[in-house]
Each structure stands twice: as C-alpha cells, then as structure tokens.
CSV table of C-alpha atoms (C1' of nucleotides) in Angstrom, one decimal:
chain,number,residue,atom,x,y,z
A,1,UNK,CA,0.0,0.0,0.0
A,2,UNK,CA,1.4,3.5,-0.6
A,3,UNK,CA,0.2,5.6,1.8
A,4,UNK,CA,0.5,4.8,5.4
A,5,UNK,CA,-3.4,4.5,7.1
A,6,UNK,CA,-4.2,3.8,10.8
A,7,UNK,CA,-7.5,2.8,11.8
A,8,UNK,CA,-7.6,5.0,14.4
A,9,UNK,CA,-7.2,8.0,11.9
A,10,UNK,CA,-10.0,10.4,12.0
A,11,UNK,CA,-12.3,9.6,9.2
A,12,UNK,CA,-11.6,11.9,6.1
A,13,UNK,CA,-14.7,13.6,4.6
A,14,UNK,CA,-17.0,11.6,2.7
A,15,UNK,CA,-18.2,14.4,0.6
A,16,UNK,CA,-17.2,17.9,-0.6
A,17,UNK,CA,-19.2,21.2,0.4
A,18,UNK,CA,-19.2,21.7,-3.3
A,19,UNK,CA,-21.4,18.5,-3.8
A,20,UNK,CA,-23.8,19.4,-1.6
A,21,UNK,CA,-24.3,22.9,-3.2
A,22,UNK,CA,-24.2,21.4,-6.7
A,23,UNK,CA,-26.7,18.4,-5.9
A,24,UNK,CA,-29.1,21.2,-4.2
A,25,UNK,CA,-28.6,23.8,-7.2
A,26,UNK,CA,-30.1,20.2,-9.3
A,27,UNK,CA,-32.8,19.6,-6.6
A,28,UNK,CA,-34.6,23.4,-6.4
A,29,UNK,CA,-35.0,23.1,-9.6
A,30,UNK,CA,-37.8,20.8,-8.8
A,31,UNK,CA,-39.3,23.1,-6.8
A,32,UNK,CA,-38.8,25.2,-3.7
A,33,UNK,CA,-40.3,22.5,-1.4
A,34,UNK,CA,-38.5,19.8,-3.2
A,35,UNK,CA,-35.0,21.1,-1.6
A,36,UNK,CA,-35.3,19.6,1.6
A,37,UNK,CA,-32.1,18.4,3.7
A,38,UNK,CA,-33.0,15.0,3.7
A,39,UNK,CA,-33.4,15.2,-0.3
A,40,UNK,CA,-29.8,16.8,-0.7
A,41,UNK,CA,-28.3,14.2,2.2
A,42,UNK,CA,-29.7,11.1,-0.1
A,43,UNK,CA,-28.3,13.1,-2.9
A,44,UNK,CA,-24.3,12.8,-2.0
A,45,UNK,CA,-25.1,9.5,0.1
A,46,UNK,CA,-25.0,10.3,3.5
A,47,UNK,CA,-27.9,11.2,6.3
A,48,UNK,CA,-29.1,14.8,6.8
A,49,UNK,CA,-27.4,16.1,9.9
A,50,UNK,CA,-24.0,15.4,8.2
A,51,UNK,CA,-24.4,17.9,6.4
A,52,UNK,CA,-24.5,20.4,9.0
A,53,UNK,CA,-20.6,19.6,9.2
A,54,UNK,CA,-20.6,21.6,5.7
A,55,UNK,CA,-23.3,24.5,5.8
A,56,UNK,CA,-24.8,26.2,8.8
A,57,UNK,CA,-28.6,25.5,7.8
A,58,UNK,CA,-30.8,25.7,5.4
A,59,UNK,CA,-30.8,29.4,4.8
A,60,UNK,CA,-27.1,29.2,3.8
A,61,UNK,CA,-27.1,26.3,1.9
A,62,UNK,CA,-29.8,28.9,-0.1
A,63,UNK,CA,-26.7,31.5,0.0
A,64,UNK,CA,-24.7,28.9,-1.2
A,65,UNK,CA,-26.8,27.9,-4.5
A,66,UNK,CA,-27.1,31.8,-4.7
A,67,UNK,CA,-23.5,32.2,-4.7
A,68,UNK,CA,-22.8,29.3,-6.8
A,69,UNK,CA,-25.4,30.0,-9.7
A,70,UNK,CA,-23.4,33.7,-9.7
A,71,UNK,CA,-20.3,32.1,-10.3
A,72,UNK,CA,-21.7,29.5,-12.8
A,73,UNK,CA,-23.3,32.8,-14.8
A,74,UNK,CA,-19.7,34.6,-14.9
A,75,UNK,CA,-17.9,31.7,-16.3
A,76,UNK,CA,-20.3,31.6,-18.9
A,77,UNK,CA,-20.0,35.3,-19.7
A,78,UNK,CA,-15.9,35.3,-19.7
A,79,UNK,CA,-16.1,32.8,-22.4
A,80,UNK,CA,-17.8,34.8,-24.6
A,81,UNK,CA,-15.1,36.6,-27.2
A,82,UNK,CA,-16.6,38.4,-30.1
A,83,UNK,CA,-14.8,40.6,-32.5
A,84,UNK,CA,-16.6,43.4,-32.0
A,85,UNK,CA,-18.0,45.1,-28.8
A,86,UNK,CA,-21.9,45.4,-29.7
A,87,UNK,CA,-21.7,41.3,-31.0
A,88,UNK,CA,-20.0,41.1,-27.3
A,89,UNK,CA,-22.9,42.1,-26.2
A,90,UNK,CA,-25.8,41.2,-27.9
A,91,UNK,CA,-23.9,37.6,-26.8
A,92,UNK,CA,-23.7,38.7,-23.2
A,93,UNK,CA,-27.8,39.3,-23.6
A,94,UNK,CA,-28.3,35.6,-24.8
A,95,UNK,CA,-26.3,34.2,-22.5
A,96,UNK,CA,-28.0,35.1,-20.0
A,97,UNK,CA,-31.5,34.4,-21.6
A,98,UNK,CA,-30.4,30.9,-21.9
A,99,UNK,CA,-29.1,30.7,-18.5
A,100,UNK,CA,-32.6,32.1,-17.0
A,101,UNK,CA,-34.1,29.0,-19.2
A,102,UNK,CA,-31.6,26.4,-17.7
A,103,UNK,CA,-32.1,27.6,-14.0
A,104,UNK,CA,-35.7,29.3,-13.8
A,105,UNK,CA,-35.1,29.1,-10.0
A,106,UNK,CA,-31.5,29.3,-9.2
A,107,UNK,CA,-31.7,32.2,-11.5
A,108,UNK,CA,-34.6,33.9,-9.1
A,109,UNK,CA,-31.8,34.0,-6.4
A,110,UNK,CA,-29.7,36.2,-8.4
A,111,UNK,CA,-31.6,39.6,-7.1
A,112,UNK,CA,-32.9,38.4,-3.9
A,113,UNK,CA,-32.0,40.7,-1.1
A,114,UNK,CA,-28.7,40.2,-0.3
A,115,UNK,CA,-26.5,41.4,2.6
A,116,UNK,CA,-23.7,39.4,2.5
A,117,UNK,CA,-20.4,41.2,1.1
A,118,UNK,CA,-19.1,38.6,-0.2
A,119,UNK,CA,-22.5,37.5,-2.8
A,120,UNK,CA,-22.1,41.4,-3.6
A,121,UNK,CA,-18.7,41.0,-5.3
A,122,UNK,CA,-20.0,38.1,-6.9
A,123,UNK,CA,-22.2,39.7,-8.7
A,124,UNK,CA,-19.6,43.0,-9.1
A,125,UNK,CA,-17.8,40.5,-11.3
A,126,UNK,CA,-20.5,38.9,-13.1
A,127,UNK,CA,-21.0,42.6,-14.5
A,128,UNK,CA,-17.8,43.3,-15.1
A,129,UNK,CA,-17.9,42.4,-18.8
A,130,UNK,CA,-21.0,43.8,-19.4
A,131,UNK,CA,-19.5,47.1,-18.1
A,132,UNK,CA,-16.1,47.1,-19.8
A,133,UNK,CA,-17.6,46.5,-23.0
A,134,UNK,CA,-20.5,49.2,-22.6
A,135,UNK,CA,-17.9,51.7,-22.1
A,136,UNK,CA,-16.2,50.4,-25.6
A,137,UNK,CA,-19.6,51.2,-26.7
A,138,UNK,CA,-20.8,54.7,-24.9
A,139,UNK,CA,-17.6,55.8,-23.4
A,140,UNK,CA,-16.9,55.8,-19.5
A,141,UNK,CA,-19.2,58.3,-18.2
A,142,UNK,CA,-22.5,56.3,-19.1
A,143,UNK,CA,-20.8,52.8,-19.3
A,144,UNK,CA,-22.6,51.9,-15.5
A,145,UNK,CA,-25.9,53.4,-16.6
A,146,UNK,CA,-26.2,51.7,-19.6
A,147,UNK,CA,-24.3,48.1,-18.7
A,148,UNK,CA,-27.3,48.6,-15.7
A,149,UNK,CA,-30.2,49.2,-18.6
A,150,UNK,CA,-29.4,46.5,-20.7
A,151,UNK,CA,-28.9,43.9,-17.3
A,152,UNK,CA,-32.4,45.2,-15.6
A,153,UNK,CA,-34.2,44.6,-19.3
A,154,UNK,CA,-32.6,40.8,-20.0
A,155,UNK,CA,-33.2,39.4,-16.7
A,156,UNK,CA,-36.6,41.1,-16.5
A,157,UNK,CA,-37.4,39.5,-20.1
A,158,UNK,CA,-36.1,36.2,-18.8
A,159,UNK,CA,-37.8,35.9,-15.7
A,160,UNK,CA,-41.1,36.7,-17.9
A,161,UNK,CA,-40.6,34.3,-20.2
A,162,UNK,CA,-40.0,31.7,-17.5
A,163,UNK,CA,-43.1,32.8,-15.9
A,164,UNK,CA,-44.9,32.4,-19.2
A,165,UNK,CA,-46.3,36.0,-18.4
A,166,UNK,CA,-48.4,38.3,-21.1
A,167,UNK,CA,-48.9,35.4,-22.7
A,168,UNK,CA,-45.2,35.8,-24.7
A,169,UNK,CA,-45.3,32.2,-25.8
A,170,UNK,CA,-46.3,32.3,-29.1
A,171,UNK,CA,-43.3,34.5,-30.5
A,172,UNK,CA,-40.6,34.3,-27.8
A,173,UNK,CA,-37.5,34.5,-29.6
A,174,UNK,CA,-38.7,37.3,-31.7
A,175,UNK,CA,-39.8,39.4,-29.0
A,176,UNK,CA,-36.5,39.2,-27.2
A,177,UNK,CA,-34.2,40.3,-30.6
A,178,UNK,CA,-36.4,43.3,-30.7
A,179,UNK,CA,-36.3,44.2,-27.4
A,180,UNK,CA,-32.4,43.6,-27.6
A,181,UNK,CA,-31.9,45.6,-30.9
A,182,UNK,CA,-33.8,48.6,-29.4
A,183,UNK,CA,-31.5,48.6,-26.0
A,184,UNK,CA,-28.2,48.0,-27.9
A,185,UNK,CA,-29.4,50.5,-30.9
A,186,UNK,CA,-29.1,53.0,-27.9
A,187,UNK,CA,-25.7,51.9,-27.3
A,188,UNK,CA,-24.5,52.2,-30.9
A,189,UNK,CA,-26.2,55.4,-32.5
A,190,UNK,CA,-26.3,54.8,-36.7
A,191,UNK,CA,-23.4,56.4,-38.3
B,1,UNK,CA,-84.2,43.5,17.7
B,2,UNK,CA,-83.9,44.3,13.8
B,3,UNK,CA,-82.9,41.0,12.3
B,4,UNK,CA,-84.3,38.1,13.5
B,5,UNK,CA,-82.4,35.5,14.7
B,6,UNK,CA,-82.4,32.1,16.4
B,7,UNK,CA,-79.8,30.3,18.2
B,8,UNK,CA,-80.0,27.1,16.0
B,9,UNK,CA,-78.8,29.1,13.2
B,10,UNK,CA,-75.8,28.5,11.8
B,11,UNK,CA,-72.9,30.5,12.4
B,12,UNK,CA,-71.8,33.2,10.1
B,13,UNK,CA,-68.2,33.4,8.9
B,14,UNK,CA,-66.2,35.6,11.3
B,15,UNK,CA,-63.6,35.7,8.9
B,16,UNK,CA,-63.2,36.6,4.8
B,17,UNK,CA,-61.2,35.1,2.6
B,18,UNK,CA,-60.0,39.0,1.4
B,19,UNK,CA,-58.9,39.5,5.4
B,20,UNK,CA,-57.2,36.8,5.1
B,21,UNK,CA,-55.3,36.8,1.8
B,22,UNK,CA,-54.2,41.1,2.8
B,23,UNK,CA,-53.3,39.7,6.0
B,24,UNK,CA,-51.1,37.4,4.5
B,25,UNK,CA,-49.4,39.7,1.8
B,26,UNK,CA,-48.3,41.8,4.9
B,27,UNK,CA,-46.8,39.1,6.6
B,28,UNK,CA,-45.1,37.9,3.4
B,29,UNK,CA,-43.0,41.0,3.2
B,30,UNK,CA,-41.4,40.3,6.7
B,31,UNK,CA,-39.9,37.0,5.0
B,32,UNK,CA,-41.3,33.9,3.5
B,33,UNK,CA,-41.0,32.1,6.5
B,34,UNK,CA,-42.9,35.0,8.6
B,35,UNK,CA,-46.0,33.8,6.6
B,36,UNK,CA,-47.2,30.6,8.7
B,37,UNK,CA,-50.5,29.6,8.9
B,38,UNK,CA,-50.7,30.3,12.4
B,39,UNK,CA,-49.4,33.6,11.8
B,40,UNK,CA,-52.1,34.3,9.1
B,41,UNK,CA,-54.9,32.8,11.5
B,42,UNK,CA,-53.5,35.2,14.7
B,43,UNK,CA,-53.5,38.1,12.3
B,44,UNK,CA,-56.8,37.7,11.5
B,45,UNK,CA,-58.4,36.3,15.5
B,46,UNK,CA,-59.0,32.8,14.2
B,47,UNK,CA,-57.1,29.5,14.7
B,48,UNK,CA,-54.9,28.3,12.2
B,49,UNK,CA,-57.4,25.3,11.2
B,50,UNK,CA,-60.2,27.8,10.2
B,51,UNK,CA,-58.3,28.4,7.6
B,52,UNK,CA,-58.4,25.9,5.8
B,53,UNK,CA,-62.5,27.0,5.2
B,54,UNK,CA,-61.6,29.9,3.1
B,55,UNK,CA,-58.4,28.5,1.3
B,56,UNK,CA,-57.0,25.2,0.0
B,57,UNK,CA,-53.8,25.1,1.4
B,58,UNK,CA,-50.9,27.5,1.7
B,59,UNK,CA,-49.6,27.2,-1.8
B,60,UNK,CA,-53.5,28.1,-2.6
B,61,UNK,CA,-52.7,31.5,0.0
B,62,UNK,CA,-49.3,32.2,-1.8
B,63,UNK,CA,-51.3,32.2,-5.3
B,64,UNK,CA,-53.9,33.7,-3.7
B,65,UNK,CA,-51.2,36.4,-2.9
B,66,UNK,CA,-49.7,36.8,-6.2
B,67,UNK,CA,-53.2,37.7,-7.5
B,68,UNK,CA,-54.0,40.1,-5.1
B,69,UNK,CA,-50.8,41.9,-5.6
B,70,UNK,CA,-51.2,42.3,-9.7
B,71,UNK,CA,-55.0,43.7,-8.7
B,72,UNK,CA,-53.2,46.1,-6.6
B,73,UNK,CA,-50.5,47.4,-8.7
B,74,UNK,CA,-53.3,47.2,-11.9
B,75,UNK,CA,-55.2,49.5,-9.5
B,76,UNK,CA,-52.7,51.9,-9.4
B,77,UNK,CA,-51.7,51.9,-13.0
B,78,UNK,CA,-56.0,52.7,-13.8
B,79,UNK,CA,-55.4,56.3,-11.7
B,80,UNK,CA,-52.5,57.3,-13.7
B,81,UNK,CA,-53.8,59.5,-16.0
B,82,UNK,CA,-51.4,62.4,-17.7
B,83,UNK,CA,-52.2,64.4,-20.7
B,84,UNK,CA,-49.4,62.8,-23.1
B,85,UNK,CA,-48.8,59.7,-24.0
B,86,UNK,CA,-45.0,59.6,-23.1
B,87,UNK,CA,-45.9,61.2,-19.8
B,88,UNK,CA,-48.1,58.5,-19.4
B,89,UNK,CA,-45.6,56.0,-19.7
B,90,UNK,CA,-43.0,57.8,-17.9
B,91,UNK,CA,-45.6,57.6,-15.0
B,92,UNK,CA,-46.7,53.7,-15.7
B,93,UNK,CA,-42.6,53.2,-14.9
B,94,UNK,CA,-42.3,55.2,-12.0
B,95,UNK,CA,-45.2,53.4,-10.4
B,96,UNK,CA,-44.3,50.3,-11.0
B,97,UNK,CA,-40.9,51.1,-9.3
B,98,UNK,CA,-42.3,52.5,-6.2
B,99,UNK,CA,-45.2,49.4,-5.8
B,100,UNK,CA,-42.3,47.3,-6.0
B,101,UNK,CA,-40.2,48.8,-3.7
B,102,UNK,CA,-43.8,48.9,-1.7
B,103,UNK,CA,-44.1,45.2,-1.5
B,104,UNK,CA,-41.0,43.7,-2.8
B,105,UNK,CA,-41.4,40.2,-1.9
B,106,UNK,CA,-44.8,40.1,-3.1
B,107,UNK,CA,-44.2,41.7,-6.2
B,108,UNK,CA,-41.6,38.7,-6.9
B,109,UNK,CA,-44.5,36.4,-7.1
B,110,UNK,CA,-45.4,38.4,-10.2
B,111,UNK,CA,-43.5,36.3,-12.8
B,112,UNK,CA,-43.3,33.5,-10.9
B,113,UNK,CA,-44.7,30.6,-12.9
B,114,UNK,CA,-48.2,30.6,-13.0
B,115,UNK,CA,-50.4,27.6,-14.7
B,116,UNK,CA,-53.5,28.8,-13.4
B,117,UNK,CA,-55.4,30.6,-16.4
B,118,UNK,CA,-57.0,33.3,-13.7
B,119,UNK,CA,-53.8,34.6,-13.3
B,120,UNK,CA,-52.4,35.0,-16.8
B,121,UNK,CA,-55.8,37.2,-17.3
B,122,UNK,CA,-54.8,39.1,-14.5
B,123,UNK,CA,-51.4,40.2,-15.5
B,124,UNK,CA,-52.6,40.4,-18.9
B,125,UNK,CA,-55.1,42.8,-17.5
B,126,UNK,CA,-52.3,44.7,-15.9
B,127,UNK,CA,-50.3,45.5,-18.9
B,128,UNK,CA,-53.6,46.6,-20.9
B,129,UNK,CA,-52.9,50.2,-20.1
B,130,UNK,CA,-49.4,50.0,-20.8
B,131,UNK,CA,-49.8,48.7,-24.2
B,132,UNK,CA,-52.3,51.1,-25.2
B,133,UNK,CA,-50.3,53.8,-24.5
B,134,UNK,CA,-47.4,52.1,-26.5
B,135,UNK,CA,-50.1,51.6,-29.8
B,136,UNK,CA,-50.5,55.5,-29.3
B,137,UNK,CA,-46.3,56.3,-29.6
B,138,UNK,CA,-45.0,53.9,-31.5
B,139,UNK,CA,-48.4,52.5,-33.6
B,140,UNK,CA,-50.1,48.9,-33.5
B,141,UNK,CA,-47.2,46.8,-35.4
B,142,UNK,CA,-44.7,47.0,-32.8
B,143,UNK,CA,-47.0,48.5,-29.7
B,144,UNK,CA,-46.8,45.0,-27.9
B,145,UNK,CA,-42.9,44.9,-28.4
B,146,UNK,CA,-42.8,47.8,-27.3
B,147,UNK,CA,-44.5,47.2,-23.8
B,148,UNK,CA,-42.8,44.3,-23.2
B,149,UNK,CA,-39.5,46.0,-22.9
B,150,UNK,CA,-40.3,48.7,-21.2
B,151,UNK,CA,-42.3,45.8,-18.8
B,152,UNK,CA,-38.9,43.7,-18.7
B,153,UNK,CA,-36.9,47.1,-17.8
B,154,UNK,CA,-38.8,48.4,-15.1
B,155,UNK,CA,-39.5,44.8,-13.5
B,156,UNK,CA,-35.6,43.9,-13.9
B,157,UNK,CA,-34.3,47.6,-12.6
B,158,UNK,CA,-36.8,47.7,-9.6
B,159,UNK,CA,-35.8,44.1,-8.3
B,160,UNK,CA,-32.0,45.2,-8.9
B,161,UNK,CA,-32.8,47.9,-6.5
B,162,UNK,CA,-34.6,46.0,-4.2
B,163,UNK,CA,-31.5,43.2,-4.2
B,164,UNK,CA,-29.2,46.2,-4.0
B,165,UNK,CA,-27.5,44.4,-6.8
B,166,UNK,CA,-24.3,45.5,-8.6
B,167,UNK,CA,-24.2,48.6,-5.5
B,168,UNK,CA,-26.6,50.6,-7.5
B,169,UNK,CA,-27.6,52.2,-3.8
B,170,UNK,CA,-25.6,55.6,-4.5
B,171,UNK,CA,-27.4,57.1,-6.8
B,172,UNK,CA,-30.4,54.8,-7.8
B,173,UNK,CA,-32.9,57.6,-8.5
B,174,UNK,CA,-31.1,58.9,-11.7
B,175,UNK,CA,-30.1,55.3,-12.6
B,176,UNK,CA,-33.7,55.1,-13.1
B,177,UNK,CA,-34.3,58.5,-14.7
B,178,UNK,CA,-31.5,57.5,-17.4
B,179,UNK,CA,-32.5,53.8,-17.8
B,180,UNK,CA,-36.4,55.6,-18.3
B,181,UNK,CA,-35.2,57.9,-20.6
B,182,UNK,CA,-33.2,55.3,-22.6
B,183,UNK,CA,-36.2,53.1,-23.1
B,184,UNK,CA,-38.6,55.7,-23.4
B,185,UNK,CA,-36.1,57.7,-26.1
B,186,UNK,CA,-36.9,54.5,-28.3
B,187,UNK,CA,-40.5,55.0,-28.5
B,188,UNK,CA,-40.4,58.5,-29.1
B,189,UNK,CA,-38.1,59.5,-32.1
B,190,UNK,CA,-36.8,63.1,-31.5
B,191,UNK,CA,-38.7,65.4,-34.2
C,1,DA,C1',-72.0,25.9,9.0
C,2,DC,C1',-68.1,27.7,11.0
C,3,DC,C1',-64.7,27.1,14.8
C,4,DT,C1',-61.5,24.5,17.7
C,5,DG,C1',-58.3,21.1,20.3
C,6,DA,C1',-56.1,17.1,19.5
C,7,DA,C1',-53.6,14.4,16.6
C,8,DC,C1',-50.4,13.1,12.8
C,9,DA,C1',-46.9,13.7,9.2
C,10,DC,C1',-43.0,15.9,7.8
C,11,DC,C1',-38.9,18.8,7.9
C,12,DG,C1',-35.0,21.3,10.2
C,13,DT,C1',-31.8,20.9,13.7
C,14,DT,C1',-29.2,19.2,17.9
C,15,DC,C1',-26.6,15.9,20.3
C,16,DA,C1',-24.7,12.0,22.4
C,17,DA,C1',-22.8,7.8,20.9
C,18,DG,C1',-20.5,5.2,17.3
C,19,DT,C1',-16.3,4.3,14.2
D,1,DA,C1',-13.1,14.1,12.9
D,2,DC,C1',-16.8,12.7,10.4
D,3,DC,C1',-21.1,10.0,10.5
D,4,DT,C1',-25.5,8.4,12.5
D,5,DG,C1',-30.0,7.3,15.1
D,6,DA,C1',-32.8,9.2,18.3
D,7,DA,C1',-35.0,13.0,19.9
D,8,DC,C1',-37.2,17.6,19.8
D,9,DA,C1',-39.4,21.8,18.0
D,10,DC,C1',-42.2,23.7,14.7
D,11,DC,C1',-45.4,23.9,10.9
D,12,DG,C1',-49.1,22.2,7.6
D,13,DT,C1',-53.1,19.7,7.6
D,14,DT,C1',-57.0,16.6,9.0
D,15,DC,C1',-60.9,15.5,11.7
D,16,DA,C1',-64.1,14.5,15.2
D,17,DA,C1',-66.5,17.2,18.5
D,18,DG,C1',-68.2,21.5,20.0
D,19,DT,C1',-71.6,25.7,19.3
DNA sequence: ACCTGAACACCGTTCAAGT
DNA sequence: ACCTGAACACCGTTCAAGT
C-alpha cells in the first residue's frame, strides 16, 4: 500500500461542500419545497445532519446555490469573445436568456436581497464584462448606466418568459431580438 | 331587535377570505418564513385550522397572494392619467418602481410561474394600459414589443434595486431616470 | 356551518454515541 | 473528525367534536 493509514485515523470527509451545493442547485429546480435536507443528504449518500458539518442551515445552503449559480453565470460570460464590442454584447444578452431558461429558479436567487459582502462582489464580477464592454460602446461616463439598462431589461425578459407572463409564448424569440436591438441600438447610435 | 335571529342558526363566517389573503401579503413582506399559517390565523383572531375553510392550502394563500398583488398594482396603473402619451408612460414606470419597492417580496411572485389561467388574465389585464399607450407612440405593429421592454426594464431595474444588486444604492434615482429615458427615447423619435 | 383542540406527518436541527 | 439514530421543536393539515 502507498500511503500509510491507521485505523484509528480520523475519518476523512465523505463528501465535498461543493457537492452538496451542486446536488441542491439540481434539486430546487424541482421546486422550492423539493430542496429539503433530507433530499440533498440522499443526494451525496449520506444522512441529513451530516451535512450540518458543511453549511450552517438551510438558509445558507440557499446563499450557497445563490453564490454558486453567480459564479456559474460569470464563467459563462468570460467565455464569450466576439470581434466586436456590440456582437459582445448582444452575446452577453443571450447568455444570460439561456441561462434564465436552464435555471428558472437558481436564476430567481440572483436579485434576492442580499447582505452578505461577499455574494455582492459576486455579482460585481459577473458585470464586469458587461460594463467594460459598454464603455467600448458609450464611453466611461455612461458605461454603469447603460451596462445597468441592458442587465435590468434581460433578466426582467427572462424571468417573464419563464413565468410564461403576457402570454409571450407564441413569439418568444422574436420578442427578445427586438427588445435587444432597441436597447443596444441605444448603445450604438447609426453612423 | 332588527334582524331576527335564532340560536340554532348556523354560524356566520367571522372571517373573509379577502382578510385573510391582505393579511397574508403583509406578513409575506417580513420574509417567506414569517408567513405561517398560524401567523395568518392570529393576524386575523381565528385558529390556524379555520383556515383551511376559506383557502386550499398554503400554496392556494401564496397564489392567492400573487393575485391580489397584480389587482393592486393594476389599480394603481388605472389612476394614472397624464395628458401625453409619453408622460403616461413615464408615470406607468415610476409606479411600477415605487409598488415594488412597496411590497418587494410580493411583487416577486409576479413572474413567478403561473399555470392557473385566472392569473395570466390578471397580469394580462395589468399590462392593458401600458400597451395602449405604447399603440399610441410607436403604432399597432410593434405596440406589444414595445411594452414588453419597457415591462422587462422596469421589473428587472426595480428588483436590482430592491436586491441592491451590482451597489446601485448611490445614486439609484437617476439610474432610473436614465434607464427611463433610454427606453422611453426608443419610442419617441426626437422630431 | 363555522370554529376548535387534539392528533399526525414531515422537515429542520441538535446531540450523544458510534467508528 | 466525520457520521449516524434518536430526539425535539415547529409547521401544515385533517378530523371529530363543539356551538
């Protein structure tokens, strides 16, 4: 055997915080009520209070999906690389259309009150390329403003679509490219 | 004695269901686990099982919540009445803002998903006035697109706000004022 | 015909006891 | 040092018994 093991060594961890979090993420989908700590405990194989070794209680394994869903977002958005800065961000807009779509409910975390510093930076860098790239577009002074127009107006659309609201079934797809060529058509004035 | 009365007859409802649904929204807004059936029952001098005569079950309350609120804010939008059509809008924004800021975990039921058919009339009757005035600035073709991102813009910014998202708590009035303008701007082409 | 106490199921959480 | 069964508190919900 290579490594030298005791039986009286303390018992490593069975499972990774990161687990948990990512098996719950999976499970709220299903519905709020469906996210229960027994649910998530059968999830990585162990019993519920076990998993009070890895989050505090329920409320923070909530923080935790919250914080995690952020992060999932960002990566998306730093893999976007378009040539040119209004195809970076009609990109940036679908991404996170599609990401709405893929977690309806993580998603509804995102803009949830929150008072923890840390899930504020989170979100600080999910903007981040939104923002550079609006001040490509409008120059510095407006790049917050308009970086903040275009972000209320995609996840507003999103979380409408989701909610299958004004009935926008029939024409979904169409109804977002308008609504995105009128926002960016304010960020790159005809020439 | 004006009314006659006997004994035998059976007793009257202390309660209505309206009590109890507006006692409910106000207990939502001090967090979703604030609104308990027992809470909703103290609120309104009953015990928690007489509840259960007025609605299904506490999902049935929470819907019955969502459909209150859109009453509400539809309300609100039906007084708004200013000369101009792109004052009208201007005003249809701002009041959305404040209601949500009113009753922001209520107003996050809003385009939550919502099967029941009552509802989708509800909110479809709640963006009638909005795209009415959109038919009158930008015509019938594109009066619908039109409202919908304005609708998405407003909904999106307000919950930002209420999130405190991306620290947009310096200066969050003229956020709005520029995001308004942007939007608006589209509808009405400078002559 | 509404209201209630008692009862039950289920979930979050704690903790002493296992390994 | 993690894991677990048992236990407890709390909430949603039902129901038989009151009036």
């Amino acid at each position: 055997m290579s490594i030298a093991y005791s039986g009286a060594m303390p018992a490593p961890s069975r499972i990774h915080r990161d687990q948990v979090v990512a098996a719950a993420r999976v499970l709220l989908e299903r519905g709020d009520s469906a996210l229960t700590m027994q649910a998530v405990a059968r999830e990585v194989g162990v019993r519920a209070p076990s998993l009070y070794k890895h989050v505090r209680d329920r409320d923070d394994l909530v923080g935790l999906i919250r914080d995690a869903t952020i992060v999932d977002l960002t990566e998306g958005m730093l893999e976007i690389d378009a040539p040119s800065a209004s195809d970076r961000i009609i990109a940036y807009a679908r991404h996170v259309r599609a990401f709405v779509a893929r977690w309806p409910l993580g998603s509804q975390l995102l803009f949830q009150r929150a008072d923890a510093h840390s899930t504020r930076d989170l979100l600080q860098r999910a903007a981040a390329p939104v923002v550079r790239t609006c001040a490509e577009l409008v120059g510095h002074p407006h790049a917050l403003d308009a970086a903040r127009t275009l972000t209320a107006w995609v996840y507003g659309f999103s979380r409408m679509e989701q909610a299958d609201a004004f009935n926008l079934g029939h024409d979904t797809d169409r109804a977002f490219e308008f609504g995105l060529k009128t926002i960016v058509g304010t960020m790159t004035p005809t020439r």
